[in-house]
Short mmCIF file of C-alpha atoms (C1' of nucleotides) in Angstrom, two decimals:
data_model
loop_
_atom_site.label_atom_id
_atom_site.label_comp_id
_atom_site.label_asym_id
_atom_site.label_seq_id
_atom_site.Cartn_x
_atom_site.Cartn_y
_atom_site.Cartn_z
CA MET E 1 14.17 4.69 -9.81
CA THR E 2 17.54 4.68 -11.31
CA PHE E 3 19.36 1.84 -13.81
CA GLU E 4 22.00 -0.60 -13.19
CA VAL E 5 23.31 -3.03 -14.18
CA PRO E 6 23.95 -6.28 -11.98
CA ALA E 7 27.81 -6.39 -11.37
CA HIS E 8 27.73 -10.55 -11.72
CA SER E 9 25.83 -10.44 -15.43
CA ALA E 10 30.01 -9.50 -16.58
CA GLN E 11 30.47 -12.52 -13.63
CA ALA E 12 28.12 -15.40 -15.18
CA VAL E 13 29.48 -14.49 -19.20
CA ALA E 14 33.23 -14.25 -18.18
CA LYS E 15 33.65 -17.78 -16.52
CA PRO E 16 31.03 -20.97 -16.63
CA ALA E 17 28.59 -20.84 -13.57
CA SER E 18 29.33 -23.36 -11.60
CA ARG E 19 26.62 -26.58 -10.99
CA ILE E 20 25.41 -24.69 -7.76
CA ARG E 21 25.66 -21.07 -8.95
CA GLN E 22 23.66 -22.54 -11.68
CA LYS E 23 20.90 -24.47 -9.57
CA ASN E 24 20.46 -22.08 -7.54
CA GLU E 25 20.57 -18.42 -10.43
CA GLU E 26 17.61 -20.72 -11.93
CA ALA E 27 15.41 -21.58 -8.31
CA ILE E 28 15.51 -17.65 -7.52
CA ILE E 29 14.58 -16.49 -11.11
CA LYS E 30 11.91 -18.38 -10.97
CA ALA E 31 10.84 -17.51 -7.76
CA ALA E 32 11.22 -13.66 -8.82
CA GLU E 33 9.05 -14.37 -12.18
CA ASP E 34 6.35 -15.95 -9.44
CA GLU E 35 6.32 -12.36 -7.48
CA PHE E 36 7.09 -9.95 -10.10
CA ALA E 37 4.09 -11.24 -11.92
CA ARG E 38 1.65 -10.52 -9.56
CA HIS E 39 2.63 -7.31 -7.26
CA GLY E 40 5.27 -5.79 -9.91
CA PHE E 41 8.33 -4.53 -8.98
CA LYS E 42 7.47 -2.05 -5.48
CA GLY E 43 4.72 -4.34 -4.41
CA THR E 44 7.26 -7.70 -4.35
CA SER E 45 9.74 -8.51 -1.14
CA MET E 46 12.52 -10.18 -1.88
CA ASN E 47 11.58 -11.81 1.47
CA THR E 48 8.60 -13.88 -0.23
CA ILE E 49 11.21 -14.31 -3.16
CA ALA E 50 13.71 -15.99 -1.35
CA ARG E 51 11.13 -18.34 0.76
CA ASN E 52 9.69 -19.55 -2.37
CA ALA E 53 13.14 -19.80 -4.07
CA GLY E 54 13.81 -22.29 -0.96
CA LEU E 55 16.80 -19.91 0.28
CA PRO E 56 17.90 -18.30 3.11
CA LYS E 57 17.17 -13.98 1.85
CA ALA E 58 21.06 -13.36 2.14
CA ASN E 59 21.39 -15.79 -0.69
CA LEU E 60 19.48 -13.36 -3.35
CA HIS E 61 22.03 -10.81 -2.18
CA TYR E 62 24.96 -13.22 -3.46
CA TYR E 63 23.87 -13.81 -6.36
CA PHE E 64 22.08 -10.63 -7.11
CA THR E 65 23.62 -6.93 -6.51
CA ASN E 66 20.30 -5.71 -5.18
CA LYS E 67 16.65 -6.18 -5.95
CA LEU E 68 16.83 -4.52 -8.93
CA GLY E 69 19.70 -6.40 -10.14
CA LEU E 70 17.50 -9.37 -9.98
CA TYR E 71 14.02 -7.61 -11.83
CA ILE E 72 16.68 -6.40 -14.97
CA ALA E 73 18.34 -9.98 -14.56
CA VAL E 74 14.13 -11.21 -14.86
CA LEU E 75 13.85 -8.61 -17.27
CA SER E 76 15.89 -9.16 -19.63
CA ASN E 77 15.18 -12.83 -20.17
CA ILE E 78 12.10 -11.81 -21.10
CA LEU E 79 12.81 -9.29 -23.76
CA ASP E 80 15.13 -11.78 -25.51
CA LEU E 81 12.28 -13.80 -26.23
CA TRP E 82 10.04 -10.92 -27.19
CA ASP E 83 10.93 -9.54 -30.49
CA SER E 84 12.09 -12.74 -31.75
CA THR E 85 9.43 -13.70 -33.58
CA PHE E 86 8.28 -10.56 -35.14
CA ASN E 87 12.00 -10.54 -36.46
CA ALA E 88 11.01 -13.21 -38.51
CA LEU E 89 8.59 -11.47 -40.89
CA SER E 90 9.90 -10.10 -44.34
CA VAL E 91 9.03 -8.25 -47.01
CA ASP E 92 9.82 -11.80 -49.35
CA ASP E 93 6.50 -13.21 -47.47
CA ASP E 94 3.34 -14.44 -48.25
CA PRO E 95 1.14 -11.45 -46.26
CA ALA E 96 -1.61 -13.86 -45.17
CA GLN E 97 0.99 -16.78 -44.21
CA ALA E 98 3.35 -14.70 -41.99
CA LEU E 99 0.56 -12.90 -40.64
CA SER E 100 -1.05 -16.53 -39.82
CA HIS E 101 2.30 -17.70 -38.32
CA TYR E 102 2.91 -14.35 -36.24
CA ILE E 103 -0.49 -14.45 -34.39
CA ARG E 104 -0.17 -18.22 -33.62
CA ALA E 105 3.59 -17.71 -32.37
CA LYS E 106 2.47 -14.57 -30.24
CA MET E 107 -0.20 -17.03 -28.68
CA GLU E 108 1.98 -19.95 -28.15
CA PHE E 109 4.07 -17.13 -25.83
CA SER E 110 1.22 -16.12 -24.30
CA ARG E 111 0.13 -19.50 -23.53
CA ARG E 112 3.57 -20.94 -22.47
CA GLN E 113 4.87 -17.80 -21.11
CA PRO E 114 2.19 -15.90 -19.63
CA GLN E 115 4.40 -14.75 -16.40
CA ALA E 116 6.87 -12.82 -18.99
CA SER E 117 4.22 -11.21 -20.59
CA ARG E 118 2.69 -9.95 -17.44
CA ILE E 119 6.21 -8.67 -15.72
CA PHE E 120 6.40 -6.90 -18.72
CA ALA E 121 2.94 -5.54 -19.24
CA MET E 122 3.11 -4.29 -15.86
CA GLU E 123 6.42 -2.65 -16.21
CA ILE E 124 4.63 -0.65 -18.82
CA ILE E 125 1.72 0.47 -16.95
CA SER E 126 4.95 1.90 -14.14
CA GLY E 127 6.17 3.95 -16.20
CA GLY E 128 8.90 1.34 -17.79
CA GLU E 129 11.78 3.64 -16.61
CA CYS E 130 13.76 0.08 -16.85
CA LEU E 131 12.82 -0.21 -20.22
CA ASN E 132 14.54 3.79 -20.96
CA GLU E 133 17.88 1.16 -21.94
CA HIS E 134 15.60 -1.03 -24.58
CA PHE E 135 13.41 1.85 -25.66
CA SER E 136 16.15 3.59 -26.98
CA GLN E 137 16.27 5.06 -30.88
CA ASP E 138 17.92 1.98 -32.38
CA TYR E 139 14.83 0.50 -30.90
CA ARG E 140 12.85 2.25 -32.77
CA ALA E 141 14.66 2.46 -36.01
CA TRP E 142 13.71 -1.42 -35.50
CA PHE E 143 10.23 -1.19 -35.50
CA GLN E 144 9.86 1.75 -37.94
CA GLY E 145 11.71 -1.15 -40.34
CA ARG E 146 9.20 -3.71 -39.06
CA ALA E 147 6.00 -1.54 -40.04
CA ALA E 148 7.88 -0.90 -43.42
CA VAL E 149 7.65 -4.53 -44.30
CA PHE E 150 3.75 -4.45 -43.56
CA GLN E 151 4.01 -0.88 -46.21
CA ALA E 152 5.70 -2.97 -48.94
CA TRP E 153 3.10 -5.66 -48.63
CA ILE E 154 0.55 -2.81 -49.02
CA ASP E 155 2.72 -0.70 -51.81
CA ALA E 156 2.92 -4.09 -53.53
CA GLY E 157 -0.97 -4.01 -53.35
CA LYS E 158 -1.01 -7.82 -51.64
CA MET E 159 -3.31 -6.08 -48.79
CA ASP E 160 -5.47 -3.67 -47.35
CA PRO E 161 -4.21 0.55 -47.14
CA ILE E 162 -3.86 0.19 -42.94
CA ASP E 163 -2.16 2.34 -40.92
CA PRO E 164 0.60 -0.68 -39.98
CA VAL E 165 1.38 1.32 -37.18
CA HIS E 166 -2.09 0.34 -35.70
CA LEU E 167 -1.98 -3.24 -37.26
CA ILE E 168 0.83 -3.73 -35.01
CA PHE E 169 -0.72 -2.32 -31.86
CA LEU E 170 -3.53 -4.82 -32.55
CA LEU E 171 -1.56 -7.72 -32.93
CA TRP E 172 0.25 -6.86 -30.16
CA GLY E 173 -2.79 -6.51 -27.98
CA SER E 174 -5.06 -8.63 -28.77
CA THR E 175 -2.59 -11.56 -28.30
CA GLN E 176 -0.93 -10.48 -25.40
CA HIS E 177 -4.87 -10.16 -23.70
CA TYR E 178 -5.04 -13.69 -23.53
CA ALA E 179 -2.25 -13.92 -21.34
CA ASP E 180 -2.42 -10.65 -18.91
CA PHE E 181 -6.25 -10.77 -19.09
CA ALA E 182 -5.79 -14.78 -18.30
CA THR E 183 -8.12 -14.44 -15.38
CA GLN E 184 -10.55 -12.50 -16.10
CA ILE E 185 -11.02 -14.53 -19.14
CA CYS E 186 -11.81 -17.65 -16.94
CA ARG E 187 -13.81 -15.97 -14.79
CA VAL E 188 -16.60 -14.67 -17.28
CA THR E 189 -16.60 -17.83 -19.61
CA GLY E 190 -16.52 -20.14 -15.94
CA ARG E 191 -13.01 -22.16 -17.33
CA ALA E 192 -10.73 -22.71 -14.43
CA ARG E 193 -7.59 -21.94 -17.48
CA LEU E 194 -7.18 -21.58 -20.04
CA THR E 195 -6.41 -25.22 -21.88
CA LYS E 196 -4.14 -25.86 -25.61
CA GLN E 197 -7.43 -26.00 -27.04
CA ASP E 198 -8.92 -22.58 -25.82
CA MET E 199 -5.78 -20.81 -26.96
CA GLU E 200 -6.37 -23.04 -30.79
CA THR E 201 -9.37 -21.48 -30.94
CA ALA E 202 -8.91 -18.05 -29.92
CA SER E 203 -6.07 -18.05 -32.70
CA ASP E 204 -8.37 -19.23 -35.54
CA ASN E 205 -10.89 -16.72 -34.74
CA LEU E 206 -8.12 -14.08 -34.45
CA ILE E 207 -6.62 -15.11 -37.31
CA ARG E 208 -10.14 -15.25 -39.39
CA ILE E 209 -10.73 -11.24 -38.22
CA ILE E 210 -7.71 -9.41 -38.98
CA LEU E 211 -6.40 -11.37 -42.47
CA LYS E 212 -10.17 -10.65 -43.42
CA GLY E 213 -9.99 -7.05 -42.22
CA CYS E 214 -6.53 -6.39 -43.70
CA GLY E 215 -7.83 -7.87 -47.06
CA LEU E 216 -6.21 -11.02 -46.99
CA THR E 217 -7.36 -14.89 -47.57
CA PRO E 218 -6.46 -17.08 -44.94
CA PRO E 219 -3.76 -19.88 -45.66
CA ALA E 220 -5.66 -23.04 -46.06
CA VAL E 221 -3.14 -24.83 -43.65
CA MET D 1 -6.10 -11.38 0.99
CA THR D 2 -9.32 -10.83 2.61
CA PHE D 3 -12.45 -9.15 1.49
CA GLU D 4 -13.80 -6.46 3.50
CA VAL D 5 -16.91 -3.49 3.08
CA PRO D 6 -15.24 0.23 4.23
CA ALA D 7 -16.85 1.34 7.17
CA HIS D 8 -17.72 4.56 6.22
CA SER D 9 -19.16 3.59 2.63
CA ALA D 10 -22.50 3.46 4.54
CA GLN D 11 -22.37 6.61 6.69
CA ALA D 12 -21.70 8.07 3.62
CA VAL D 13 -25.21 7.15 2.19
CA ALA D 14 -27.25 7.68 5.14
CA LYS D 15 -26.32 11.66 5.67
CA PRO D 16 -25.03 13.38 2.66
CA ALA D 17 -21.07 14.32 2.92
CA SER D 18 -19.81 17.69 4.63
CA ARG D 19 -18.44 19.95 1.72
CA ILE D 20 -15.14 19.75 3.35
CA ARG D 21 -15.38 15.73 3.80
CA GLN D 22 -16.64 15.88 -0.21
CA LYS D 23 -13.53 17.53 -1.13
CA ASN D 24 -10.85 15.97 1.06
CA GLU D 25 -12.88 12.24 -0.25
CA GLU D 26 -11.98 13.49 -3.55
CA ALA D 27 -8.70 14.61 -3.03
CA ILE D 28 -7.73 11.19 -1.48
CA ILE D 29 -9.53 9.36 -4.46
CA LYS D 30 -7.58 11.04 -6.61
CA ALA D 31 -4.24 10.77 -5.47
CA ALA D 32 -4.94 6.80 -4.53
CA GLU D 33 -6.42 6.37 -8.60
CA ASP D 34 -3.23 7.86 -9.62
CA GLU D 35 -0.54 5.72 -7.53
CA PHE D 36 -2.50 2.58 -7.59
CA ALA D 37 -2.97 3.06 -11.18
CA ARG D 38 1.21 3.05 -11.23
CA HIS D 39 2.42 0.42 -8.79
CA GLY D 40 -0.76 -1.79 -8.25
CA PHE D 41 -2.21 -2.21 -4.92
CA LYS D 42 0.73 -3.92 -2.45
CA GLY D 43 3.40 -1.40 -4.51
CA THR D 44 1.22 1.71 -3.34
CA SER D 45 1.88 3.13 -0.14
CA MET D 46 -0.64 5.24 1.95
CA ASN D 47 2.32 7.44 2.82
CA THR D 48 2.96 8.50 -0.80
CA ILE D 49 -1.23 8.73 -1.40
CA ALA D 50 -1.05 11.56 1.24
CA ARG D 51 1.60 13.54 0.68
CA ASN D 52 0.15 13.71 -2.66
CA ALA D 53 -3.27 14.36 -1.55
CA GLY D 54 -1.88 17.05 0.58
CA LEU D 55 -2.96 15.37 3.96
CA PRO D 56 -1.76 14.03 7.01
CA LYS D 57 -1.84 9.99 6.33
CA ALA D 58 -3.87 10.05 9.83
CA ASN D 59 -6.41 11.25 8.04
CA LEU D 60 -6.78 8.81 5.39
CA HIS D 61 -7.87 6.21 7.90
CA TYR D 62 -10.72 8.58 9.13
CA TYR D 63 -12.16 9.00 5.97
CA PHE D 64 -11.20 5.02 4.46
CA THR D 65 -10.80 2.36 7.08
CA ASN D 66 -7.65 0.96 5.70
CA LYS D 67 -5.97 0.67 2.46
CA LEU D 68 -8.36 -2.13 1.80
CA GLY D 69 -11.18 -0.01 1.52
CA LEU D 70 -9.48 2.76 0.06
CA TYR D 71 -8.56 0.47 -2.92
CA ILE D 72 -11.93 -0.83 -3.35
CA ALA D 73 -13.56 2.18 -3.46
CA VAL D 74 -11.20 2.96 -5.94
CA LEU D 75 -11.95 0.10 -7.78
CA SER D 76 -15.64 0.57 -7.70
CA ASN D 77 -16.09 3.60 -8.81
CA ILE D 78 -14.33 2.35 -11.93
CA LEU D 79 -16.49 -0.60 -12.62
CA ASP D 80 -19.13 1.59 -12.37
CA LEU D 81 -18.21 3.25 -16.08
CA TRP D 82 -16.56 0.43 -17.14
CA ASP D 83 -19.95 -2.25 -18.02
CA SER D 84 -22.17 0.77 -18.84
CA THR D 85 -20.89 0.92 -22.28
CA PHE D 86 -21.08 -2.39 -22.61
CA ASN D 87 -24.61 -2.57 -22.28
CA ALA D 88 -25.62 -0.08 -25.09
CA LEU D 89 -25.16 -2.76 -27.63
CA SER D 90 -28.86 -4.42 -28.75
CA VAL D 91 -29.88 -7.13 -31.14
CA ASP D 92 -31.98 -4.94 -32.48
CA ASP D 93 -29.20 -2.00 -33.63
CA ASP D 94 -27.49 -2.27 -36.62
CA PRO D 95 -24.31 -4.47 -35.96
CA ALA D 96 -21.69 -2.00 -38.10
CA GLN D 97 -22.95 0.77 -35.89
CA ALA D 98 -23.24 -0.42 -32.91
CA LEU D 99 -19.29 -1.94 -32.89
CA SER D 100 -18.20 0.75 -34.38
CA HIS D 101 -19.68 3.33 -31.82
CA TYR D 102 -18.61 0.92 -28.91
CA ILE D 103 -15.15 0.90 -30.26
CA ARG D 104 -14.83 4.79 -30.37
CA ALA D 105 -16.71 4.30 -26.88
CA LYS D 106 -13.98 1.90 -25.33
CA MET D 107 -11.22 4.08 -27.54
CA GLU D 108 -12.33 8.06 -26.08
CA PHE D 109 -12.39 5.64 -22.38
CA SER D 110 -9.16 4.55 -22.63
CA ARG D 111 -8.35 8.17 -23.75
CA ARG D 112 -9.80 10.05 -20.98
CA GLN D 113 -9.46 7.63 -18.19
CA PRO D 114 -6.25 5.81 -18.94
CA GLN D 115 -5.79 4.95 -14.92
CA ALA D 116 -8.83 3.65 -14.33
CA SER D 117 -8.36 0.85 -16.95
CA ARG D 118 -4.53 -0.01 -15.92
CA ILE D 119 -5.60 -0.26 -12.11
CA PHE D 120 -8.41 -2.25 -13.58
CA ALA D 121 -5.40 -4.35 -15.99
CA MET D 122 -3.21 -4.26 -12.54
CA GLU D 123 -5.67 -6.34 -10.36
CA ILE D 124 -6.74 -8.93 -12.89
CA ILE D 125 -2.81 -9.50 -13.26
CA SER D 126 -2.46 -9.52 -9.60
CA GLY D 127 -5.17 -12.55 -9.51
CA GLY D 128 -7.73 -10.37 -9.22
CA GLU D 129 -8.74 -11.78 -5.60
CA CYS D 130 -10.21 -8.27 -5.22
CA LEU D 131 -12.77 -8.82 -7.70
CA ASN D 132 -13.97 -12.37 -6.86
CA GLU D 133 -17.87 -10.12 -6.18
CA HIS D 134 -18.01 -8.15 -9.14
CA PHE D 135 -16.99 -11.73 -11.08
CA SER D 136 -19.95 -13.18 -9.91
CA GLN D 137 -22.51 -16.12 -10.91
CA ASP D 138 -24.47 -12.66 -12.01
CA TYR D 139 -21.57 -11.41 -13.96
CA ARG D 140 -21.13 -14.27 -15.84
CA ALA D 141 -24.80 -14.57 -17.04
CA TRP D 142 -24.97 -10.69 -17.91
CA PHE D 143 -21.66 -11.65 -20.49
CA GLN D 144 -23.33 -14.75 -21.87
CA GLY D 145 -26.38 -12.48 -22.46
CA ARG D 146 -23.64 -9.77 -24.36
CA ALA D 147 -22.22 -12.55 -26.28
CA ALA D 148 -25.64 -13.98 -27.38
CA VAL D 149 -26.42 -9.97 -29.27
CA PHE D 150 -23.04 -10.87 -31.57
CA GLN D 151 -24.68 -14.80 -31.82
CA ALA D 152 -28.18 -12.82 -32.71
CA TRP D 153 -26.67 -10.75 -35.34
CA ILE D 154 -24.57 -13.71 -36.89
CA ASP D 155 -27.74 -15.93 -37.21
CA ALA D 156 -29.28 -13.77 -38.47
CA GLY D 157 -27.09 -13.64 -41.29
CA LYS D 158 -25.78 -10.47 -40.54
CA MET D 159 -22.40 -11.27 -39.82
CA ASP D 160 -19.35 -14.02 -40.37
CA PRO D 161 -20.30 -16.46 -37.94
CA ILE D 162 -17.49 -15.96 -35.30
CA ASP D 163 -17.27 -16.93 -32.11
CA PRO D 164 -19.02 -13.84 -30.08
CA VAL D 165 -16.55 -14.18 -26.96
CA HIS D 166 -13.81 -13.89 -28.69
CA LEU D 167 -14.45 -11.11 -30.66
CA ILE D 168 -15.21 -9.75 -27.58
CA PHE D 169 -12.24 -10.40 -26.34
CA LEU D 170 -10.99 -8.96 -29.15
CA LEU D 171 -12.28 -5.02 -28.66
CA TRP D 172 -11.69 -5.51 -25.09
CA GLY D 173 -7.68 -6.36 -26.05
CA SER D 174 -6.94 -3.97 -28.81
CA THR D 175 -9.19 -0.71 -27.16
CA GLN D 176 -7.16 -1.15 -23.78
CA HIS D 177 -4.05 -1.59 -25.00
CA TYR D 178 -4.26 2.21 -25.91
CA ALA D 179 -4.22 2.97 -22.53
CA ASP D 180 -2.07 -0.14 -20.55
CA PHE D 181 0.54 0.07 -22.81
CA ALA D 182 0.50 4.05 -23.77
CA THR D 183 4.03 4.35 -22.77
CA GLN D 184 5.59 1.77 -24.84
CA ILE D 185 2.86 3.45 -27.88
CA CYS D 186 4.43 6.17 -27.20
CA ARG D 187 8.19 5.06 -27.03
CA VAL D 188 8.22 3.17 -29.84
CA THR D 189 6.31 5.88 -31.86
CA GLY D 190 8.45 9.23 -30.67
CA ARG D 191 5.34 10.83 -29.13
CA ALA D 192 5.34 12.32 -26.19
CA ARG D 193 1.72 11.60 -25.55
CA LEU D 194 -1.57 9.61 -27.42
CA THR D 195 -3.31 13.19 -28.98
CA LYS D 196 -7.28 13.56 -28.85
CA GLN D 197 -6.25 12.72 -33.06
CA ASP D 198 -3.52 9.87 -32.47
CA MET D 199 -6.89 7.84 -30.50
CA GLU D 200 -8.87 8.90 -33.29
CA THR D 201 -6.67 7.55 -36.30
CA ALA D 202 -6.59 4.43 -33.98
CA SER D 203 -10.12 4.07 -33.58
CA ASP D 204 -10.52 4.09 -37.12
CA ASN D 205 -7.88 1.92 -38.21
CA LEU D 206 -9.35 -0.63 -35.56
CA ILE D 207 -13.25 0.30 -36.74
CA ARG D 208 -11.93 -0.72 -40.52
CA ILE D 209 -10.23 -3.79 -39.49
CA ILE D 210 -12.71 -5.43 -37.03
CA LEU D 211 -15.80 -4.22 -38.70
CA LYS D 212 -13.84 -5.76 -43.20
CA GLY D 213 -12.53 -8.53 -40.06
CA CYS D 214 -16.72 -9.52 -39.30
CA GLY D 215 -17.63 -9.18 -42.89
CA LEU D 216 -19.83 -6.30 -42.15
CA THR D 217 -19.41 -2.87 -43.59
CA PRO D 218 -18.34 0.24 -42.03
CA PRO D 219 -21.31 3.13 -41.99
CA ALA D 220 -20.63 5.98 -43.57
CA VAL D 221 -20.75 8.50 -40.79
"C1'" DG N 1 29.12 -20.73 -1.30
"C1'" DT N 2 25.86 -20.39 2.57
"C1'" DC N 3 23.23 -18.87 6.11
"C1'" DT N 4 22.14 -16.53 11.22
"C1'" DA N 5 21.94 -12.40 12.97
"C1'" DT N 6 20.99 -7.87 12.92
"C1'" DA N 7 21.26 -3.05 11.03
"C1'" DC N 8 17.95 0.81 10.33
"C1'" DG N 9 14.08 2.86 7.01
"C1'" DT N 10 9.46 2.29 5.58
"C1'" DT N 11 5.04 0.31 5.92
"C1'" DG N 12 0.44 0.43 7.53
"C1'" DA N 13 -2.48 1.56 11.75
"C1'" DT N 14 -3.40 3.50 15.89
"C1'" DA N 15 -4.08 6.86 20.18
"C1'" DG N 16 -4.81 10.88 22.15
"C1'" DA N 17 -4.11 16.42 22.12
"C1'" DC N 18 -6.11 19.94 20.14
"C1'" DG R 1 -12.72 16.48 12.23
"C1'" DT R 2 -7.85 17.76 12.11
"C1'" DC R 3 -3.15 15.86 13.10
"C1'" DT R 4 1.49 15.00 15.91
"C1'" DA R 5 3.42 11.31 17.77
"C1'" DT R 6 4.37 7.14 18.52
"C1'" DC R 7 3.95 1.09 17.65
"C1'" DA R 8 4.44 -3.46 15.77
"C1'" DA R 9 5.79 -5.97 11.81
"C1'" DC R 10 7.57 -5.20 7.86
"C1'" DG R 11 11.15 -3.55 3.69
"C1'" DT R 12 15.91 -4.32 1.81
"C1'" DA R 13 20.70 -4.66 2.84
"C1'" DT R 14 24.98 -6.02 5.53
"C1'" DA R 15 28.29 -7.93 8.67
"C1'" DG R 16 30.97 -11.74 9.85
"C1'" DA R 17 30.68 -17.26 11.29
"C1'" DC R 18 31.06 -21.59 9.70
#
DNA sequence: GTCTATACGTTGATAGAC
DNA sequence: GTCTATCAACGTATAGAC
């Protein structure tokens, strides 16, 4: 698969989108998210997206140069949100408070944007070639910087000496599981869908186990 | 999507598969796993599978009635392995020893059969309609029975009073993450692939955090 | 900006010669 | 059992009238 920046992205920045343009682009992106989240890039058809967006399929090609362009647009939308919460963690924070807050933020993301999480998961499982740009040298440096925050906490004796990298994967894996595997969770527990209450119970449990597992005392909040 | 049992499965049970048949079926299943793991059911083409199996595509339809039949065959292969380790947990076990062993077993599965994990993940993300049969009433009862093992440990005062259901999801999410998101893990850490050593370090960390988080002392092994 | 009509490759699946 | 030839349906993408 080759990577190509959609031709319209520059345009969209240059001049403010018209009322119609904005409305249609939103409808298309929304419909595209639904399909990409269920069937991945290859398994999704422009036909279906067009039908669900309520537009003739030729219009998709007017707003987005091609299928890959649309996919990249959807993916970019997601990535912008994805890493921002992770940046909130800081060396000066109280580890228990910060970790607890981060877990809740990730779980809230899994609850409100499960589609986004699933598109990302599918893309990674499919090899993640569309994310080559995202996973650049900078990204790796950024990730190491984030891991260093945990290491600083450890060096200061504020938490157990755990490999920060694997702690991060534990945080990601356990929270994203509630978005990506929601179907299995519902089937297995007999729920129709995961309610806000379900997700809060899940968050409480994750915080309790992970914090204690790192030698931290959960905040009294 | 409708569910259909492949017509050949009964035949395969009835008479022992010929040498050729077995060899070809294995080649097809192997090639199918690779493709389904990368692109899911909809995104996979019989054409590609045939090419990678080194057979004309008409032969696929000889051995497996249709695409869905092949997919179900692959999926069944996986599910047989999937739950067996989980059944090893027993009320009479020492919780720390049993949990530690289970985490290692799941991680070993993620290392040796990452494709299987990914196919399962894709199927769940896609809605899991092909697993309706698998997620039956029986499965729910089985799951509750597994959760009851943890509850028994808790009632006996052997571990902290944690919601067993969410503990199970934590175990699943954190271990499967190393198979499903291996691409991301490699990009972010700069590794070309996850070695056996990497996976053992990861297991050690998971065991350390989760066991302590449940109020257990890791076994001295 | 919008949408009908259409080009043209690929899909899953089968027929029928070997 | 194997494989070539072929089908209808669907895939992405575009041309060009409005």
